[in-house]
Tab-separated table of C-alpha atoms in Angstrom:
chain	number	residue	atom	x	y	z
A	118	MET	CA	36.782	23.614	-4.262
A	119	GLY	CA	37.335	24.228	-7.977
A	120	GLN	CA	37.166	27.599	-9.658
A	121	PHE	CA	33.653	29.025	-9.540
A	122	SER	CA	31.952	29.814	-12.845
A	123	PHE	CA	28.828	31.775	-13.751
A	124	GLU	CA	28.380	29.873	-17.019
A	125	HIS	CA	25.599	27.697	-15.663
A	126	CYS	CA	23.061	30.377	-14.730
A	127	PHE	CA	20.593	30.283	-17.611
A	128	GLU	CA	18.630	33.354	-16.507
A	129	ILE	CA	21.631	35.648	-16.087
A	130	ASP	CA	23.103	34.437	-19.393
A	131	THR	CA	19.770	34.942	-21.162
A	132	LEU	CA	19.516	38.502	-19.878
A	133	LYS	CA	23.066	39.260	-21.059
A	134	ARG	CA	22.301	37.750	-24.460
A	135	LEU	CA	19.140	39.827	-24.898
A	136	ILE	CA	21.070	42.992	-24.038
A	137	ALA	CA	23.855	42.133	-26.478
A	138	GLN	CA	21.474	41.285	-29.336
A	139	HIS	CA	18.791	43.956	-28.915
A	140	GLN	CA	20.352	46.852	-26.983
A	141	HIS	CA	19.581	49.246	-29.867
A	142	LEU	CA	15.867	48.747	-29.105
A	143	PHE	CA	15.825	49.749	-25.440
A	144	ARG	CA	17.472	51.548	-22.554
A	145	HIS	CA	19.108	49.500	-19.817
A	146	GLN	CA	20.742	50.391	-16.538
A	147	SER	CA	22.278	48.749	-13.509
A	148	LEU	CA	20.174	49.436	-10.428
A	149	ALA	CA	22.765	47.918	-8.073
A	150	ASP	CA	26.222	46.380	-8.440
A	151	LEU	CA	26.846	43.198	-6.476
A	152	TYR	CA	29.946	41.080	-5.958
A	153	TYR	CA	29.967	37.358	-5.366
A	154	ARG	CA	33.096	35.199	-5.190
A	155	GLY	CA	35.136	37.932	-6.825
A	156	GLU	CA	32.757	38.420	-9.767
A	157	LYS	CA	30.609	41.462	-10.495
A	158	LEU	CA	26.861	41.105	-10.929
A	159	SER	CA	24.101	43.653	-11.294
A	160	VAL	CA	20.405	44.121	-10.773
A	161	THR	CA	19.502	45.198	-14.300
A	162	ALA	CA	16.496	47.153	-15.553
A	163	ILE	CA	15.415	47.317	-19.198
A	164	GLU	CA	12.973	49.904	-20.548
A	165	LEU	CA	11.145	49.979	-23.863
A	166	GLY	CA	8.911	52.710	-25.174
A	167	GLN	CA	8.195	56.304	-24.268
A	168	GLN	CA	11.000	58.135	-22.473
A	169	GLN	CA	10.351	61.793	-23.182
A	170	GLN	CA	7.084	62.386	-21.341
A	171	SER	CA	4.970	61.074	-18.510
A	172	CYS	CA	2.932	58.043	-19.570
A	173	PRO	CA	1.469	54.783	-18.248
A	174	THR	CA	4.121	52.274	-17.198
A	175	VAL	CA	3.925	48.505	-16.852
A	176	LEU	CA	6.711	46.891	-14.829
A	177	PHE	CA	7.522	43.169	-14.958
A	178	VAL	CA	9.652	41.778	-12.129
A	179	GLY	CA	11.147	38.322	-11.628
A	180	GLY	CA	13.785	36.519	-9.648
A	181	VAL	CA	13.188	37.999	-6.205
A	182	HIS	CA	13.728	34.500	-4.805
A	183	GLY	CA	16.684	32.716	-6.347
A	184	VAL	CA	15.174	29.256	-6.206
A	185	GLU	CA	11.985	30.315	-8.052
A	186	ARG	CA	13.639	30.332	-11.451
A	187	ILE	CA	10.444	30.005	-13.455
A	188	GLY	CA	9.361	33.536	-12.476
A	189	ALA	CA	12.438	35.065	-14.090
A	190	GLN	CA	12.072	32.742	-17.075
A	191	VAL	CA	8.462	33.842	-17.682
A	192	VAL	CA	9.525	37.510	-17.610
A	193	LEU	CA	12.551	36.894	-19.857
A	194	ALA	CA	10.510	34.865	-22.351
A	195	PHE	CA	7.950	37.662	-22.632
A	196	LEU	CA	10.664	40.294	-23.003
A	197	SER	CA	12.345	38.214	-25.713
A	198	SER	CA	9.046	37.883	-27.576
A	199	LEU	CA	8.473	41.646	-27.511
A	200	LEU	CA	11.994	42.381	-28.737
A	201	ASN	CA	11.673	39.917	-31.619
A	202	ARG	CA	8.270	41.347	-32.569
A	203	LEU	CA	9.239	44.989	-32.337
A	204	PRO	CA	10.954	45.349	-35.759
A	205	TRP	CA	7.792	44.277	-37.648
A	206	ASP	CA	4.803	44.593	-35.264
A	207	THR	CA	3.280	47.972	-36.115
A	208	HIS	CA	0.729	47.745	-33.281
A	209	LEU	CA	3.517	47.240	-30.755
A	210	GLN	CA	5.495	50.088	-32.315
A	211	GLN	CA	2.524	52.436	-31.953
A	212	LEU	CA	1.816	51.246	-28.418
A	213	LEU	CA	5.364	51.986	-27.317
A	214	GLN	CA	5.010	55.587	-28.438
A	215	GLN	CA	2.552	56.085	-25.565
A	216	VAL	CA	3.541	53.456	-22.972
A	217	ARG	CA	6.702	52.601	-21.071
A	218	LEU	CA	7.506	48.931	-20.443
A	219	ALA	CA	10.038	48.197	-17.716
A	220	PHE	CA	11.634	44.864	-16.828
A	221	VAL	CA	13.722	43.770	-13.851
A	222	PRO	CA	13.965	40.058	-14.675
A	223	VAL	CA	16.492	38.964	-12.026
A	224	VAL	CA	16.259	40.969	-8.800
A	225	ASN	CA	18.368	38.476	-6.838
A	226	PRO	CA	21.186	37.257	-9.117
A	227	VAL	CA	23.304	35.906	-6.247
A	228	GLY	CA	20.347	33.844	-5.082
A	229	PHE	CA	20.175	32.291	-8.551
A	230	LEU	CA	23.847	31.378	-8.429
A	231	ARG	CA	23.527	29.949	-4.919
A	232	GLY	CA	20.249	28.185	-5.657
A	233	SER	CA	18.780	29.809	-2.565
A	234	ARG	CA	15.657	31.751	-1.726
A	235	GLY	CA	17.660	34.553	-0.112
A	236	ASN	CA	20.570	36.674	-1.257
A	237	VAL	CA	24.239	36.384	-0.265
A	238	ASN	CA	23.294	37.222	3.338
A	239	ASN	CA	20.464	34.669	3.206
A	240	VAL	CA	17.947	37.509	3.491
A	241	ASP	CA	14.523	36.922	1.968
A	242	LEU	CA	14.094	40.103	-0.033
A	243	MET	CA	10.303	39.894	0.142
A	244	ARG	CA	10.527	40.056	3.948
A	245	ASN	CA	13.185	42.780	3.981
A	246	ALA	CA	11.321	46.051	3.385
A	247	PRO	CA	10.895	48.357	6.409
A	248	ILE	CA	7.239	47.637	7.099
A	249	ASP	CA	5.918	45.580	10.007
A	250	SER	CA	2.581	43.927	10.470
A	251	SER	CA	0.530	45.060	13.439
A	252	GLU	CA	-1.415	41.811	13.153
A	253	GLU	CA	-0.418	38.239	13.808
A	254	VAL	CA	1.710	36.728	11.049
A	255	THR	CA	2.363	33.090	10.225
A	256	PHE	CA	5.282	31.772	12.302
A	257	LEU	CA	8.566	31.919	10.345
A	258	VAL	CA	6.769	32.287	6.974
A	259	GLY	CA	5.715	35.810	7.908
A	260	GLY	CA	9.342	36.845	8.321
A	261	GLN	CA	11.751	36.249	11.196
A	262	ARG	CA	14.911	37.713	12.712
A	263	ILE	CA	15.758	34.667	14.820
A	264	SER	CA	18.553	33.418	12.577
A	265	SER	CA	19.876	33.776	9.042
A	266	LYS	CA	20.125	29.972	8.976
A	267	LEU	CA	16.337	29.701	8.994
A	268	PRO	CA	14.191	30.516	5.937
A	269	TRP	CA	12.255	33.775	5.555
A	270	TYR	CA	15.009	35.713	7.360
A	271	ARG	CA	14.248	39.448	7.336
A	272	GLY	CA	17.791	40.653	7.841
A	273	LYS	CA	18.985	43.279	10.257
A	274	ALA	CA	17.812	46.882	10.265
A	275	GLY	CA	17.934	48.491	6.833
A	276	MET	CA	17.263	47.209	3.344
A	277	GLU	CA	19.547	44.907	1.387
A	278	LEU	CA	21.094	46.327	-1.778
A	279	GLU	CA	18.680	44.408	-4.001
A	280	THR	CA	15.611	45.495	-2.056
A	281	GLU	CA	16.692	49.114	-2.012
A	282	ALA	CA	17.467	49.023	-5.735
A	283	LEU	CA	13.990	47.748	-6.622
A	284	VAL	CA	12.267	50.183	-4.250
A	285	ASN	CA	14.169	53.172	-5.632
A	286	TYR	CA	13.515	52.116	-9.212
A	287	VAL	CA	9.768	51.798	-8.669
A	288	LYS	CA	9.717	55.241	-7.051
A	289	GLN	CA	11.586	56.606	-10.086
A	290	LEU	CA	8.983	55.061	-12.402
A	291	GLN	CA	6.168	56.515	-10.307
A	292	HIS	CA	7.662	59.973	-10.704
A	293	GLN	CA	7.921	59.546	-14.494
A	294	SER	CA	4.507	57.958	-15.068
A	295	THR	CA	0.789	58.711	-15.072
A	296	SER	CA	0.242	55.244	-13.571
A	297	VAL	CA	2.317	52.183	-12.714
A	298	ILE	CA	1.087	48.603	-12.956
A	299	ALA	CA	3.602	46.035	-11.674
A	300	LEU	CA	3.538	42.257	-12.063
A	301	ASP	CA	6.006	40.356	-9.871
A	302	ALA	CA	6.377	36.682	-10.890
A	303	HIS	CA	6.872	33.990	-8.205
A	304	SER	CA	6.125	30.288	-7.743
A	305	GLY	CA	5.508	27.876	-4.930
A	306	PHE	CA	2.068	28.356	-3.378
A	307	GLY	CA	-0.672	25.771	-3.815
A	308	LEU	CA	-2.170	23.979	-6.790
A	309	LEU	CA	-3.646	27.058	-8.475
A	310	ASP	CA	-2.145	30.144	-10.068
A	311	HIS	CA	-2.841	33.152	-7.862
A	312	VAL	CA	-2.639	36.862	-8.568
A	313	TRP	CA	-2.218	38.629	-5.243
A	314	PHE	CA	-2.360	42.303	-4.445
A	315	PRO	CA	-1.784	44.297	-1.234
A	316	HIS	CA	-1.944	44.039	1.533
A	317	ALA	CA	0.337	41.329	2.869
A	318	HIS	CA	0.891	42.962	6.273
A	319	THR	CA	-2.737	43.671	7.222
A	320	ARG	CA	-6.279	42.579	6.491
A	321	GLN	CA	-7.273	46.186	5.831
A	322	PRO	CA	-8.310	46.919	2.214
A	323	PHE	CA	-5.743	48.303	-0.207
A	324	GLU	CA	-6.493	51.918	-1.183
A	325	GLY	CA	-6.257	51.091	-4.893
A	326	ILE	CA	-8.530	48.083	-4.736
A	327	GLY	CA	-11.075	49.720	-7.064
A	328	TYR	CA	-8.528	49.886	-9.881
A	329	ILE	CA	-7.837	46.180	-9.514
A	330	TYR	CA	-11.540	45.389	-9.482
A	331	ARG	CA	-11.984	47.292	-12.755
A	332	LEU	CA	-9.064	45.476	-14.371
A	333	MET	CA	-10.544	42.170	-13.207
A	334	GLN	CA	-13.885	43.045	-14.827
A	335	LEU	CA	-12.193	43.831	-18.132
A	336	PHE	CA	-9.972	40.756	-18.073
A	337	GLU	CA	-12.824	38.382	-17.294
A	338	SER	CA	-15.098	39.884	-19.949
A	339	GLY	CA	-12.348	40.001	-22.560
A	340	TYR	CA	-10.990	36.518	-21.823
A	341	PRO	CA	-13.962	34.594	-20.375
A	342	HIS	CA	-12.365	31.177	-20.934
A	343	HIS	CA	-9.001	32.048	-19.403
A	344	GLY	CA	-9.867	30.816	-15.925
A	345	TYR	CA	-6.364	30.281	-14.576
A	346	TYR	CA	-6.112	32.809	-11.794
A	347	ARG	CA	-7.426	33.255	-8.301
A	348	LEU	CA	-7.283	37.012	-7.673
A	349	ALA	CA	-7.325	38.175	-4.048
A	350	PRO	CA	-5.429	40.169	-1.408
A	351	GLN	CA	-2.395	38.234	-0.175
A	352	SER	CA	-3.590	38.654	3.424
A	353	HIS	CA	-6.421	36.233	2.654
A	354	PHE	CA	-3.818	33.453	2.625
A	355	TYR	CA	-1.114	34.580	5.050
A	356	ARG	CA	0.332	37.810	6.401
A	357	THR	CA	3.959	38.878	6.454
A	358	HIS	CA	6.359	41.538	7.606
A	359	GLY	CA	8.594	43.325	5.146
A	360	ASP	CA	6.656	42.984	1.896
A	361	ILE	CA	8.234	45.215	-0.759
A	362	TRP	CA	4.961	46.066	-2.503
A	363	ASP	CA	3.194	46.893	0.745
A	364	PHE	CA	6.050	49.225	1.620
A	365	LEU	CA	5.854	50.930	-1.773
A	366	VAL	CA	2.102	51.373	-1.376
A	367	ALA	CA	2.531	52.821	2.114
A	368	SER	CA	5.297	55.203	1.020
A	369	ASN	CA	3.650	56.383	-2.199
A	370	THR	CA	3.060	60.119	-1.788
A	371	SER	CA	1.722	60.788	-5.281
A	372	ASN	CA	-1.906	60.727	-6.377
A	373	LYS	CA	-1.021	58.600	-9.391
A	374	PRO	CA	-2.478	55.071	-9.547
A	375	PHE	CA	-0.048	52.401	-8.377
A	376	ILE	CA	-1.216	48.813	-8.865
A	377	PRO	CA	1.213	46.104	-7.697
A	378	LEU	CA	0.254	42.527	-8.555
A	379	THR	CA	2.057	39.322	-7.623
A	380	LEU	CA	1.769	36.306	-9.908
A	381	GLU	CA	2.162	33.271	-7.650
A	382	MET	CA	2.360	30.215	-9.891
A	383	GLY	CA	1.004	27.083	-8.242
A	384	SER	CA	4.043	24.834	-8.299
A	385	TRP	CA	2.421	22.121	-6.210
A	386	ALA	CA	0.475	21.136	-9.328
A	387	TRP	CA	3.752	20.409	-11.108
A	388	VAL	CA	4.921	18.276	-8.193
A	389	ARG	CA	1.631	16.382	-8.151
A	390	LYS	CA	2.022	15.552	-11.840
A	391	ASN	CA	5.694	14.651	-11.443
A	392	PRO	CA	6.327	13.449	-7.836
A	393	ARG	CA	10.006	12.797	-8.578
A	394	GLN	CA	10.494	16.567	-8.277
A	395	LEU	CA	10.218	16.099	-4.503
A	396	PHE	CA	13.711	14.614	-4.492
A	397	ASN	CA	15.428	17.898	-5.450
A	398	PHE	CA	14.901	21.294	-3.869
A	399	PRO	CA	14.354	23.299	-7.113
A	400	GLY	CA	11.648	20.799	-8.014
A	401	TYR	CA	9.362	22.286	-5.365
A	402	PHE	CA	9.260	25.586	-7.275
A	403	ASN	CA	9.874	24.906	-10.965
A	404	PRO	CA	8.400	22.675	-13.699
A	405	GLN	CA	10.994	20.116	-14.732
A	406	GLN	CA	9.261	18.291	-17.566
A	407	SER	CA	10.095	19.988	-20.871
A	408	HIS	CA	6.522	20.095	-22.197
A	409	ARG	CA	5.234	21.492	-18.904
A	410	HIS	CA	7.974	24.126	-18.800
A	411	GLN	CA	7.063	25.297	-22.310
A	412	ARG	CA	3.392	25.445	-21.344
A	413	ILE	CA	4.136	27.659	-18.341
A	414	LEU	CA	6.165	30.060	-20.485
A	415	ARG	CA	3.120	30.415	-22.774
A	416	ARG	CA	0.467	30.347	-20.094
A	417	HIS	CA	0.833	33.883	-18.729
A	418	VAL	CA	1.359	35.793	-21.977
A	419	VAL	CA	-2.340	36.697	-22.177
A	420	LEU	CA	-2.259	38.297	-18.720
A	421	MET	CA	0.940	40.223	-19.407
A	422	GLN	CA	-0.285	41.453	-22.783
A	423	PHE	CA	-3.602	42.461	-21.201
A	424	LEU	CA	-1.811	44.666	-18.675
A	425	ILE	CA	0.091	46.364	-21.493
A	426	ASP	CA	-3.064	46.898	-23.532
A	427	ALA	CA	-4.873	48.286	-20.467
A	428	ALA	CA	-2.041	50.770	-19.975
A	429	TYR	CA	-2.182	51.749	-23.664
A	430	ALA	CA	-5.925	52.386	-23.298
A	431	HIS	CA	-5.308	54.542	-20.184
A	432	ILE	CA	-7.894	52.459	-18.333
A	433	VAL	CA	-6.954	53.505	-14.805
A	434	GLU	CA	-6.300	57.138	-15.744
A	435	GLN	CA	-9.828	57.415	-17.152
A	436	ILE	CA	-11.519	56.351	-13.917
A	437	LYS	CA	-13.082	59.450	-12.353
A	438	PRO	CA	-13.206	59.966	-8.561
A	439	ALA	CA	-16.922	59.149	-8.326
A	440	GLN	CA	-16.456	55.947	-10.320
A	441	LEU	CA	-13.420	54.988	-8.250
A	442	LYS	CA	-15.411	55.440	-5.055
A	443	GLN	CA	-18.070	53.075	-6.393
A	444	LEU	CA	-15.466	50.566	-7.559
A	445	ASN	CA	-13.740	50.675	-4.153
A	446	HIS	CA	-17.073	49.907	-2.496
A	447	GLN	CA	-17.795	47.010	-4.858
A	448	ALA	CA	-14.272	45.619	-4.498
A	449	THR	CA	-14.338	45.825	-0.701
A	450	ARG	CA	-17.619	43.941	-0.598
A	451	PHE	CA	-16.318	41.363	-3.087
A	452	TRP	CA	-12.991	40.590	-1.395
A	453	HIS	CA	-13.329	41.582	2.233
A	454	LYS	CA	-16.826	40.622	3.320
A	455	LYS	CA	-15.733	36.973	3.528
A	456	SER	CA	-12.544	37.730	5.437
A	457	GLN	CA	-14.456	39.657	8.105
A	458	ARG	CA	-15.584	36.348	9.574
A	459	GLY	CA	-12.075	35.968	11.007
């Protein structure tokens, strides 16, 4: 085997380039140091905006699964746009005086280099958190400890370095923030773009479901023709062990709103439009036609900008307990009355 090179990982190179070009505009840190084939890698976090006081935070995450490259690319493209706008965009400058924006674009850098869903140990990081479902989960897909040679491997006891790094970072942000909204970008499920929220491990309603319902109302009224997303609890589609966001919800001891969302881009639509993608493994998860790839990078900007603007407006902080109780009731009826048939 010839000498291994990291030169061909677009996402890791893009992240390094953004840091080199714009590091005067933000704070960045390594959440975990990893080593692969003698080379050092890191799980890197970038933060823009308010650092001196508690404020709303919006976190954008990508690259949990190494083969789902488009998720990291969407996050990196949005980050690049913000950094290029920041020197002249006075609205963005004012917004960042009151809001913190955090980015972890490539959670699983070794997975990107290997072209694999899992990390160096073949562990699926989104099945690796220490939370188990008490309900029936989908065979294999829900997470398994049968063999690391099979997909959706949960790993042995304990969290992988990448999982632990992301969990600890989110907890740090929760401590520093009045609220945290997270958007974790993935691809690979169905023909439609989904936005999922907890729970993945149980059919029981998520405690913060009222906040999500309110954000949905505002998004749909503000962007009535932007009908891309199917918003629902992940458990409506399948249940899993080890979901990172479920674990963070379950272990959140603060009273501050925590709203984790998962953007699941419907990659089957790309395969349907370009069946030749079936002949290579990355083609199941990523658009491979140039015009389609560019469209996907643009497609989710409205959603990401909406989350930032909602944080700037302190939408979730302004919801009073009585209103939240009503929203929780409305949201539970909206999302869970149908699922009760099963």
